[in-house]
Tab-separated table of C-alpha atoms and ligand atoms in Angstrom:
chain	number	residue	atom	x	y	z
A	24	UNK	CA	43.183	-29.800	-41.076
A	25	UNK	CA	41.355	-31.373	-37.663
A	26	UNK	CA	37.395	-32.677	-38.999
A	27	UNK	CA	36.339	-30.110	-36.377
A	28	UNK	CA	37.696	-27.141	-38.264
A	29	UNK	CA	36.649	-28.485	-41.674
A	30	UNK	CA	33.084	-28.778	-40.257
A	31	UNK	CA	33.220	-25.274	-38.698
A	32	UNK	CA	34.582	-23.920	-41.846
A	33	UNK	CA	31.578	-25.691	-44.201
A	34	UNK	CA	29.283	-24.502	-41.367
A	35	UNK	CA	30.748	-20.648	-42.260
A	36	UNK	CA	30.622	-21.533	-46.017
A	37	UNK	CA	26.730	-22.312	-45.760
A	38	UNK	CA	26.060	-19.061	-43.222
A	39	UNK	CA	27.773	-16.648	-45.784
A	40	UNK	CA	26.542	-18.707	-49.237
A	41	UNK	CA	22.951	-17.999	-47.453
A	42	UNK	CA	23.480	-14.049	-47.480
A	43	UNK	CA	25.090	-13.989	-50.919
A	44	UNK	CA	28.788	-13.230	-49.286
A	45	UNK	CA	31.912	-14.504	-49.837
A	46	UNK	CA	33.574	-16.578	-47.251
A	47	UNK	CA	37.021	-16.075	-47.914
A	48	UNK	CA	37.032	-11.847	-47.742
A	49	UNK	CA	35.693	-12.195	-44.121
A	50	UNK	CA	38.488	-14.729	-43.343
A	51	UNK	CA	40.812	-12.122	-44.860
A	52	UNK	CA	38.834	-9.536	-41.951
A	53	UNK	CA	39.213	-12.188	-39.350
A	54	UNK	CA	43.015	-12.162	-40.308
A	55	UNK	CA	43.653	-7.914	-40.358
A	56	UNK	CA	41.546	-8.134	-37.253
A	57	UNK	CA	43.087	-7.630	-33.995
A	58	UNK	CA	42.671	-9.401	-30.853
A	59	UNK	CA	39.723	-7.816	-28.918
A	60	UNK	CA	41.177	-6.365	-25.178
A	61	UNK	CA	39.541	-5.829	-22.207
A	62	UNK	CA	39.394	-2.361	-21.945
A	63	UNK	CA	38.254	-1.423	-25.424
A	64	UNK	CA	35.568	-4.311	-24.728
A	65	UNK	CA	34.055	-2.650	-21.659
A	66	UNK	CA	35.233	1.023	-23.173
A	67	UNK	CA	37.306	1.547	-20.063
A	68	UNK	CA	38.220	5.069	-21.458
A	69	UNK	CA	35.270	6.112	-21.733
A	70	UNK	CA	33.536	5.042	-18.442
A	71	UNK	CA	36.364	6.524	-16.436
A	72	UNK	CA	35.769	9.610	-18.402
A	73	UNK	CA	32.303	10.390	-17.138
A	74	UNK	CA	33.114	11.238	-13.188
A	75	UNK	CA	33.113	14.820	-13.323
A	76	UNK	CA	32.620	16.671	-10.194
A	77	UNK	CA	31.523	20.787	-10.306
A	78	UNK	CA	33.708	21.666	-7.244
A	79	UNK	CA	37.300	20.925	-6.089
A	80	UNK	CA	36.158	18.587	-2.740
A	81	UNK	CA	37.353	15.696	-2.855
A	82	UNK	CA	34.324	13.604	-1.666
A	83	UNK	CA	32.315	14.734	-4.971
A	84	UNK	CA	33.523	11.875	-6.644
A	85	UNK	CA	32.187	9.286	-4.701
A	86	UNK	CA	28.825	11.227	-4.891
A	87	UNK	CA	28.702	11.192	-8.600
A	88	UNK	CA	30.120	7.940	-9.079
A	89	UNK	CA	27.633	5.994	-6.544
A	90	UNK	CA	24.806	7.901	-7.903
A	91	UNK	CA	25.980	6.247	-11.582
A	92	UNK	CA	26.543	3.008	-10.008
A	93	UNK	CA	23.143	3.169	-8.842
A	94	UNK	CA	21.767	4.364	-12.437
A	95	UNK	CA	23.905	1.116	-13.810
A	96	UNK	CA	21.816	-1.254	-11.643
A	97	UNK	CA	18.389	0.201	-12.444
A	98	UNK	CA	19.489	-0.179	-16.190
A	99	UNK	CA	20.014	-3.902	-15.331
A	100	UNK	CA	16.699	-4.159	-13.257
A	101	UNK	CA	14.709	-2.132	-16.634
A	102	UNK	CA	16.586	-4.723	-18.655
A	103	UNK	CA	14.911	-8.016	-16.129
A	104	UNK	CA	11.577	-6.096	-16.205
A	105	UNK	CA	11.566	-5.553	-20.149
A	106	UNK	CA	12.070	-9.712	-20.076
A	107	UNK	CA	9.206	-10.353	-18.263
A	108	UNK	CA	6.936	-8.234	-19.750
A	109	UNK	CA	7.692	-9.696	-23.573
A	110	UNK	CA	7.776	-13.013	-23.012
A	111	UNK	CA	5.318	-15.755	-24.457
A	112	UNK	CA	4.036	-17.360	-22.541
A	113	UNK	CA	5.511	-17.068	-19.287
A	114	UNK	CA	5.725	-19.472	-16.513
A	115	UNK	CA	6.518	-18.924	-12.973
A	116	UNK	CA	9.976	-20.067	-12.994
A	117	UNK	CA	11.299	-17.564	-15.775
A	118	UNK	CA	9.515	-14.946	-13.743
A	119	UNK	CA	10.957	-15.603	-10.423
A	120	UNK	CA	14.740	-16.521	-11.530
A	121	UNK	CA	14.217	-12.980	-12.871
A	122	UNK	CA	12.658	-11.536	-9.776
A	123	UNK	CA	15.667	-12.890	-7.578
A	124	UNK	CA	18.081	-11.612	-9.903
A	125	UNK	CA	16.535	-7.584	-9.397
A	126	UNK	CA	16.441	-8.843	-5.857
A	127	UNK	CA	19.833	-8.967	-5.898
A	128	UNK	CA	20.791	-5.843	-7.396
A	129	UNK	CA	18.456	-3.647	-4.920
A	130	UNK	CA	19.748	-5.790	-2.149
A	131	UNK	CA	23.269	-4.596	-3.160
A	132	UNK	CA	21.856	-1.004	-3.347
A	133	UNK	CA	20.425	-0.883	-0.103
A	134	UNK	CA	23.785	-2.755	1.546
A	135	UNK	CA	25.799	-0.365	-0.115
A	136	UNK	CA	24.218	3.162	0.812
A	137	UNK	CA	26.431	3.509	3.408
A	138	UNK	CA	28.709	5.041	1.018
A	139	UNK	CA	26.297	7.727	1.184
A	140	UNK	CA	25.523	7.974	4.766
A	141	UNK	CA	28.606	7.792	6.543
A	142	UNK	CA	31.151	7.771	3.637
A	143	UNK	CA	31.372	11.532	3.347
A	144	UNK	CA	32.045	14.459	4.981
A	145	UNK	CA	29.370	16.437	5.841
A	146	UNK	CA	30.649	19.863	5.416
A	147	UNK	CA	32.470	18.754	2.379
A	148	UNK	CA	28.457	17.275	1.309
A	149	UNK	CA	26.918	20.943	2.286
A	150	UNK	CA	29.691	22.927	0.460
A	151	UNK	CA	29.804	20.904	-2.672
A	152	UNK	CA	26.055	20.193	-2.797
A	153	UNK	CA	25.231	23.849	-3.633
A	154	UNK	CA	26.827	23.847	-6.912
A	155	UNK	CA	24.285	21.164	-7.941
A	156	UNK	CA	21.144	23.211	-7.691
A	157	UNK	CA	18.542	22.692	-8.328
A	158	UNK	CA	19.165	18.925	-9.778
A	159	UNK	CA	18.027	16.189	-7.412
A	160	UNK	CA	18.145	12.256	-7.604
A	161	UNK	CA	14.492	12.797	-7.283
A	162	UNK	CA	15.337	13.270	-11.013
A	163	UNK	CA	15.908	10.422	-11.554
A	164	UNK	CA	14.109	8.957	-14.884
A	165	UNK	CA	15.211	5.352	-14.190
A	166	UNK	CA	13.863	5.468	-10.434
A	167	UNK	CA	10.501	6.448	-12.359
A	168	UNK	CA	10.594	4.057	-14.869
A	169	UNK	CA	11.012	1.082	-12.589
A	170	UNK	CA	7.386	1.924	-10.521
A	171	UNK	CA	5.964	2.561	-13.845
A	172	UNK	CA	6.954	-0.888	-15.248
A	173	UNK	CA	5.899	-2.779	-11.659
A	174	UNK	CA	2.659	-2.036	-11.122
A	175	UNK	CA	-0.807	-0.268	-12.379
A	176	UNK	CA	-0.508	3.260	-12.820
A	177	UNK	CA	-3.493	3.662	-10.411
A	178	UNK	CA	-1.375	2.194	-7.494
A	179	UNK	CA	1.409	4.884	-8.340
A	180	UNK	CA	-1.717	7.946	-7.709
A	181	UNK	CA	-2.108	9.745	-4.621
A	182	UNK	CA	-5.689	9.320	-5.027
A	183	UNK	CA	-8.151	8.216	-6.672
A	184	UNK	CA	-8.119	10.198	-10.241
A	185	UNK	CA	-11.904	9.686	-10.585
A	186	UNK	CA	-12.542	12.422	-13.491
A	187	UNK	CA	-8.713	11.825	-14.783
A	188	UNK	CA	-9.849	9.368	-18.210
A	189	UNK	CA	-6.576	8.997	-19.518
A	190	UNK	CA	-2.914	7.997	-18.359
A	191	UNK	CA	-1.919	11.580	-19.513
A	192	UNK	CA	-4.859	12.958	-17.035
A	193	UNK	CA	-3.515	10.556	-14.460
A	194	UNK	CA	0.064	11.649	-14.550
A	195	UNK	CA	-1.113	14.704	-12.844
A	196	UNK	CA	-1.850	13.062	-9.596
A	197	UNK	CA	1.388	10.781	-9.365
A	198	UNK	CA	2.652	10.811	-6.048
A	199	UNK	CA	6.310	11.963	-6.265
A	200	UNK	CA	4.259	15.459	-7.906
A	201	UNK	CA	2.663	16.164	-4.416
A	202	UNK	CA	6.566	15.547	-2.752
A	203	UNK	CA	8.101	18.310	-5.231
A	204	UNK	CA	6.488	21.235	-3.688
A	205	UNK	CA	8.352	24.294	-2.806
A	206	UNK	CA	8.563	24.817	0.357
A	207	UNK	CA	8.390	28.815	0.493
A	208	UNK	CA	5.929	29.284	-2.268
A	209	UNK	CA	3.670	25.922	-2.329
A	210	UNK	CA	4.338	25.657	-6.298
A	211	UNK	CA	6.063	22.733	-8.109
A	212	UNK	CA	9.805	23.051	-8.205
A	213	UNK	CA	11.975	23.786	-10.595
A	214	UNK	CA	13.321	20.304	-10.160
A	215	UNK	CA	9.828	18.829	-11.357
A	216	UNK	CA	9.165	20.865	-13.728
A	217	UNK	CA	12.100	20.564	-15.425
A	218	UNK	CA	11.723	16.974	-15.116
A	219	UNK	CA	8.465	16.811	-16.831
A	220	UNK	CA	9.696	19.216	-19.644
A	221	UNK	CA	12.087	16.489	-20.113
A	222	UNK	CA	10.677	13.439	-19.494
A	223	UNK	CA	6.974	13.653	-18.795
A	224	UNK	CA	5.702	12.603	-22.217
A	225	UNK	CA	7.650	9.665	-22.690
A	226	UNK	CA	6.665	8.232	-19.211
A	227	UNK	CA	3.193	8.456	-19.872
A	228	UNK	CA	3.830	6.381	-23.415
A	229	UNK	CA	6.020	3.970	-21.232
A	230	UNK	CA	2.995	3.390	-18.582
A	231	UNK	CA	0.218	3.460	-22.016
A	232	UNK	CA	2.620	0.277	-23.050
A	233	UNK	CA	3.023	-1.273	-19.945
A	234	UNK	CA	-0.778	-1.103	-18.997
A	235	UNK	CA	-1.075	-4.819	-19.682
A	236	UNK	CA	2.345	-6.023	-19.033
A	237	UNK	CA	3.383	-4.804	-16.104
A	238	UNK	CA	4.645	-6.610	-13.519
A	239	UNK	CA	1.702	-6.785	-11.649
A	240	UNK	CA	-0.508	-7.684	-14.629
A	241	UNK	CA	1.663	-10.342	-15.439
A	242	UNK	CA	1.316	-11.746	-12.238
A	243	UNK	CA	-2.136	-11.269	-12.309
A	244	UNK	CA	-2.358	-13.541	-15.253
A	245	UNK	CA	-0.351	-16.413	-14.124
A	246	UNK	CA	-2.667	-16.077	-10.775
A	247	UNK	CA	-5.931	-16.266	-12.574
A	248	UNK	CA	-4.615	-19.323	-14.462
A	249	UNK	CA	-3.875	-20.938	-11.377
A	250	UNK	CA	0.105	-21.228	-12.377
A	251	UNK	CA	1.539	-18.816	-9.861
A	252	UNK	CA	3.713	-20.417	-7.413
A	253	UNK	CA	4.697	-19.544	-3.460
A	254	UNK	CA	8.485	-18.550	-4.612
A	255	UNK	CA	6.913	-16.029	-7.156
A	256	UNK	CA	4.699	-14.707	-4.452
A	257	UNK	CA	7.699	-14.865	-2.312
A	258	UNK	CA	10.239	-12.770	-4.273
A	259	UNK	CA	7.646	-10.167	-5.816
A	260	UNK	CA	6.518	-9.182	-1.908
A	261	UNK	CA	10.233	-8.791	-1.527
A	262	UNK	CA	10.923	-6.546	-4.114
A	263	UNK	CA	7.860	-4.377	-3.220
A	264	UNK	CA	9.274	-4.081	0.186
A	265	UNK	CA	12.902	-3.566	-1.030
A	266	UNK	CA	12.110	-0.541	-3.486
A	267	UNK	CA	9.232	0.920	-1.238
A	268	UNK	CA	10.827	0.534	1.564
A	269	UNK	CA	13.899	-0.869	2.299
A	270	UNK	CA	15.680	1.174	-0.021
A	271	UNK	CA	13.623	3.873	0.340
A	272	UNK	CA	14.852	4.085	4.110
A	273	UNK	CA	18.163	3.563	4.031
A	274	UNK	CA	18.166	7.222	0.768
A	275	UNK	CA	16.435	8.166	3.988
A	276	UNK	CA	18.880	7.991	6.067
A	277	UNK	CA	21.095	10.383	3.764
A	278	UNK	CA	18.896	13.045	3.855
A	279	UNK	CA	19.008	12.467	7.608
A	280	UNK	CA	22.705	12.289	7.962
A	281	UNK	CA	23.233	15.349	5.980
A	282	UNK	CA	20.092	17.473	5.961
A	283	UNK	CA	18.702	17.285	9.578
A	284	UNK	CA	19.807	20.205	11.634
A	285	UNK	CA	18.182	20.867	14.687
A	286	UNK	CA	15.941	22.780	14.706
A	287	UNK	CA	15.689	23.562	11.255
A	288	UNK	CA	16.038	21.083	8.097
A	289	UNK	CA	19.087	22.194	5.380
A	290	UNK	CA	17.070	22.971	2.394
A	291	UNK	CA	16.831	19.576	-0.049
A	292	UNK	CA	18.820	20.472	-3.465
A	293	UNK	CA	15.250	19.356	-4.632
A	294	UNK	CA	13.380	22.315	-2.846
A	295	UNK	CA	10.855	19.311	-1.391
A	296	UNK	CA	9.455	18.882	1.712
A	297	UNK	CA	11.637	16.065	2.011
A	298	UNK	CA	11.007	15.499	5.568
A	299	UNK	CA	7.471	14.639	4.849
A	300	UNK	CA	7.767	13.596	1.647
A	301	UNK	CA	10.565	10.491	1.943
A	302	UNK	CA	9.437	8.469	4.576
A	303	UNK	CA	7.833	5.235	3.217
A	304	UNK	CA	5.116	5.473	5.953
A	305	UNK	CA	3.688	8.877	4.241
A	306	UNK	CA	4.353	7.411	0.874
A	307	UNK	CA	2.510	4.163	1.322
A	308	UNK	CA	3.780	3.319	-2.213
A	309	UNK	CA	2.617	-0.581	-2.492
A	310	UNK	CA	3.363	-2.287	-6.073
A	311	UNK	CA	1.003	-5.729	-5.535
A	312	UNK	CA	-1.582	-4.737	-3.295
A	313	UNK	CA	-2.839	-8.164	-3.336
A	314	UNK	CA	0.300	-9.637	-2.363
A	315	UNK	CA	-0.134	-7.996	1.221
A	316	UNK	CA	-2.090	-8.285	4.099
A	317	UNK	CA	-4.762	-5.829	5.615
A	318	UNK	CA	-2.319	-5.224	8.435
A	319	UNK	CA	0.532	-5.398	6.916
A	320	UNK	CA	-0.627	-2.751	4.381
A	321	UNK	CA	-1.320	-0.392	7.714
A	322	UNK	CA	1.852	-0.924	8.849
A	323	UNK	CA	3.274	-0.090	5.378
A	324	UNK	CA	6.715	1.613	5.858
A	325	UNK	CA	7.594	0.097	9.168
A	326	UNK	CA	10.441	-2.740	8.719
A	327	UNK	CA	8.970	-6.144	8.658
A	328	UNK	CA	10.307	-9.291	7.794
A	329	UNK	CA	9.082	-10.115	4.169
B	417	HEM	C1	23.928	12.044	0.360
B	417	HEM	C2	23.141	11.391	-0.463
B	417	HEM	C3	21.761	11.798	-0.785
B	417	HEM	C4	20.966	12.778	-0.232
B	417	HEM	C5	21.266	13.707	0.935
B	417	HEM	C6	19.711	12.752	-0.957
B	417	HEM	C7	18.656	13.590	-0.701
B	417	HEM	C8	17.454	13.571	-1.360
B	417	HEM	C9	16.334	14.447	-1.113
B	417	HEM	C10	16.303	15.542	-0.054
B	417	HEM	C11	15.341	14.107	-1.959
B	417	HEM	C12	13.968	14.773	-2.077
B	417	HEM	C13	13.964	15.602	-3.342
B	417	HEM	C14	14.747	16.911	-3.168
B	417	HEM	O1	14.187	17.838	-2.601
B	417	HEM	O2	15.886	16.972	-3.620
B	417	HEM	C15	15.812	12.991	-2.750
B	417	HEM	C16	15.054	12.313	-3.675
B	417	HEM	C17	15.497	11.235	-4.406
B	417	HEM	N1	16.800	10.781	-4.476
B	417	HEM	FE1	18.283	11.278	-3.217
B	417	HEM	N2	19.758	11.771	-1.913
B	417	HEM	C18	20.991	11.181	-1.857
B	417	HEM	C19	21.460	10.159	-2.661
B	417	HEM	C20	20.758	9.566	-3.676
B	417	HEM	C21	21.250	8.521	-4.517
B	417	HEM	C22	22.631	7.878	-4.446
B	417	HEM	C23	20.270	8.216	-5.401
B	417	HEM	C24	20.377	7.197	-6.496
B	417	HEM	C25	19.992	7.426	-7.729
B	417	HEM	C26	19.129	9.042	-5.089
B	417	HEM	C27	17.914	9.004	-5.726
B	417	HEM	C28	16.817	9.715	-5.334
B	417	HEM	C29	15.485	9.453	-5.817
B	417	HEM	C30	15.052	8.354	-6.790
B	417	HEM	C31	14.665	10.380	-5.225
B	417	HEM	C32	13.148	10.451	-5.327
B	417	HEM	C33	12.593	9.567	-4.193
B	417	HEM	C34	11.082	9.543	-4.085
B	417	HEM	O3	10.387	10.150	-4.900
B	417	HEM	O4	10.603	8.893	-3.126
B	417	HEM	N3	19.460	9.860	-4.048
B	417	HEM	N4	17.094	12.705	-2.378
């Protein structure tokens, strides 16, 4: 036997000895054990299991699958975030390498909304899009997650919650509330309030934990201590324009494509007043105010170059 393997196996012998096992009945597992395959390792079966459209048109499948593409990459961006807000003590570099990487993915998302916008059929869209009432993307908890885990829950309020103590109070006057109104009645929709039913709670805990180590607190620190550099500056004023913005123009551009009928607007799945509710410029959604310039904050929701 090769000194390699003898040292690997004493290494094994000391790692089991530690924990009280027995080395040779897990070499007898590593034996019975069979070779690990691609498919079972990224559960191909099960992935390919989970596109299920409500209605016979064909183009319902690339809805639901880009919409869990989509959900994939915020899991990965959550996943970045959850990095930088744990660790001790954080530098600069660690916290841009991981700002370029969720760069990255909501570049792709942005590139890639085309398969939205021009890779369906309309009528096929209108038809199938009724048997998904009243759920919207605006549902989605990810989406919500990732502005709760960027920035101070104050900078995600329509206004200024003056008598609003708590997060809980707060959560009240978040903006995407004031977008989910019904357009016939002026109450919430169903959409929101089945959202909050579901997942209001737990995104008030999420923003009560990530008061202090959000993105833009952590930033914040490394700024007061003098350690934040020009790239970090550089890639956190691009992912505030990319979510508030840039991606939030090209969804835009869906509702647009699909929704816009002279002179009338289709109804949103949503019931909101989409029309006055999606566009960045009435959102003014900004993650690191201080990042940003007086006039570049007033021109919030225009393209710019970041
Ligand atoms: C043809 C494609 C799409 C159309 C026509 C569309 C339309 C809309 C509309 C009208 C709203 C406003 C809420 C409502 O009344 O329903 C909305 C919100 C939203 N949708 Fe979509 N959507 C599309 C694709 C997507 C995709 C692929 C995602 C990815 C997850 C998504 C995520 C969202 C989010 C996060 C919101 C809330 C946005 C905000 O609060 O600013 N949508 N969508």
């Amino acid at each position: 036997m090769s000194e390699t393997l003898t040292d690997k196996l004493n290494q094994l012998e000391q790692k089991f000895a530690a924990m009280g096992q027995d080395m040779a009945s897990y070499l007898e597992g590593l034996l019975q054990a069979d070779y690990l395959t691609y498919w079972d390792y990224i559960h191909l079966d099960t992935l390919l299991s989970l596109q299920n459209p409500k209605t016979a048109y064909p183009d319902e499948l690339i809805f639901v699958t880009y919409h869990q593409i989509t959900e994939l990459y915020f899991k990965l961006i959550l996943h970045e975030i959850a990095q930088i807000a744990q660790t001790q003590p954080l530098t600069s570099a660690f916290f841009t390498a991981r700002m370029q990487r969720i760069n990255r993915y909501f570049g792709l998302l942005e590139d890639s909304f085309g398969v939205m916008i021009t890779g369906m059929e309309r009528e096929q869209f209108l038809n199938f899009r009724m048997a998904l009432l009243p759920s919207s993307g605006f549902q989605s908890v990810q989406f919500r997650q990732i502005e709760i885990v960027s920035t101070d829950f104050q900078n995600l309020l329509t206004e200024p919650a003056d008598n609003a103590n708590t997060l809980a109070d707060q959560y009240d006057y978040i903006y995407w509330k004031r977008g989910a109104t019904e357009l016939a009645t002026q109450q919430k929709t169903l959409t929101l309030r089945q959202f909050d039913k579901q997942y209001g709670a737990s995104l008030v805990r999420l923003a009560e934990n990530y008061q202090t180590t959000n993105l833009n607190r952590r930033f914040q620190e490394l700024e007061q201590d003098g350690q934040a550099t020009n790239d970090l500056r550089d890639a956190l004023r691009e992912y505030d324009h990319r979510v508030n913005v840039r991606w939030k123009l090209a969804h835009l551009r869906s509702a647009v494509q699909y929704l816009q009928k002279e002179p009338d607007a289709v109804r949103a799945t949503g019931g909101t007043n989409w029309q006055t509710y999606l566009p960045p410029v009435q959102q003014q959604r900004i993650f690191f105010p201080t990042l940003w310039s007086l006039q570049e904050r007033e021109n919030w929701g225009r393209l710019f170059g970041t």
